[in-house]
Amino acid sequence: MSYTLPEFLAHAIALEEEAAERYHELADMMEAHRNDDVSRLFRDMVRFSTLHHDSIVERAGTIELPRLRSWEYRWSSPPEAGGDEAFDYMLEPYNALRYALANEVRAMEYYSSVGLQTMDAEVKRMAAEFAAEESEHVDALEQWLARTPRPAATWEDDPHRGN
Ligand code: ZN
């Protein structure tokens, strides 16, 4: 799909707002369980997403933005969302980091695909810039994962986890 500038800005604003909210929840969750280091990381991510959000809003200025009907930019739900099990599951820093990583990868892929598909030069430029920013978040989360102990049960080896 070839986004126009207003469409792209509307999606990017929604995406960053969503990321900030989810990181805020994750940070609170980690903090409640004394995982202070990971909580701090998620607070940083809240700040990055908020700063990014604000700069996009500023860039949009007086441009009239469309109301979004699609929810594609939303973060995927945590595994087995809805049950208490999912919540317990996310209390493991490793699982929370993996969840965040999966969503950062989606954001990066989203921006890259917009950049490849759009006919608008300004959208192309911004999408490439945003994709690069997301890839830094992906790197940061991967580095954290590399030094976070892997719990007994993870997403991959959970037999109850559907695709
Ligand atoms: Zn990000």
CSV table of C-alpha atoms and ligand atoms in Angstrom, one decimal, residues 16 19 23 45 49 104 107 133-134 137, ligand 1:
chain,number,residue,atom,x,y,z
A,16,GLU,CA,4.5,5.2,19.0
A,19,ALA,CA,4.4,1.3,22.2
A,23,TYR,CA,6.2,-0.2,27.7
A,45,MET,CA,11.7,2.7,25.9
A,49,SER,CA,8.6,6.2,22.1
A,104,GLU,CA,9.8,-3.9,17.9
A,107,ALA,CA,7.4,-1.9,14.0
A,133,GLU,CA,15.4,3.9,14.8
A,134,GLU,CA,13.4,0.8,15.4
A,137,HIS,CA,15.5,-0.7,19.7
B,1,ZN,ZN,10.7,1.1,18.9
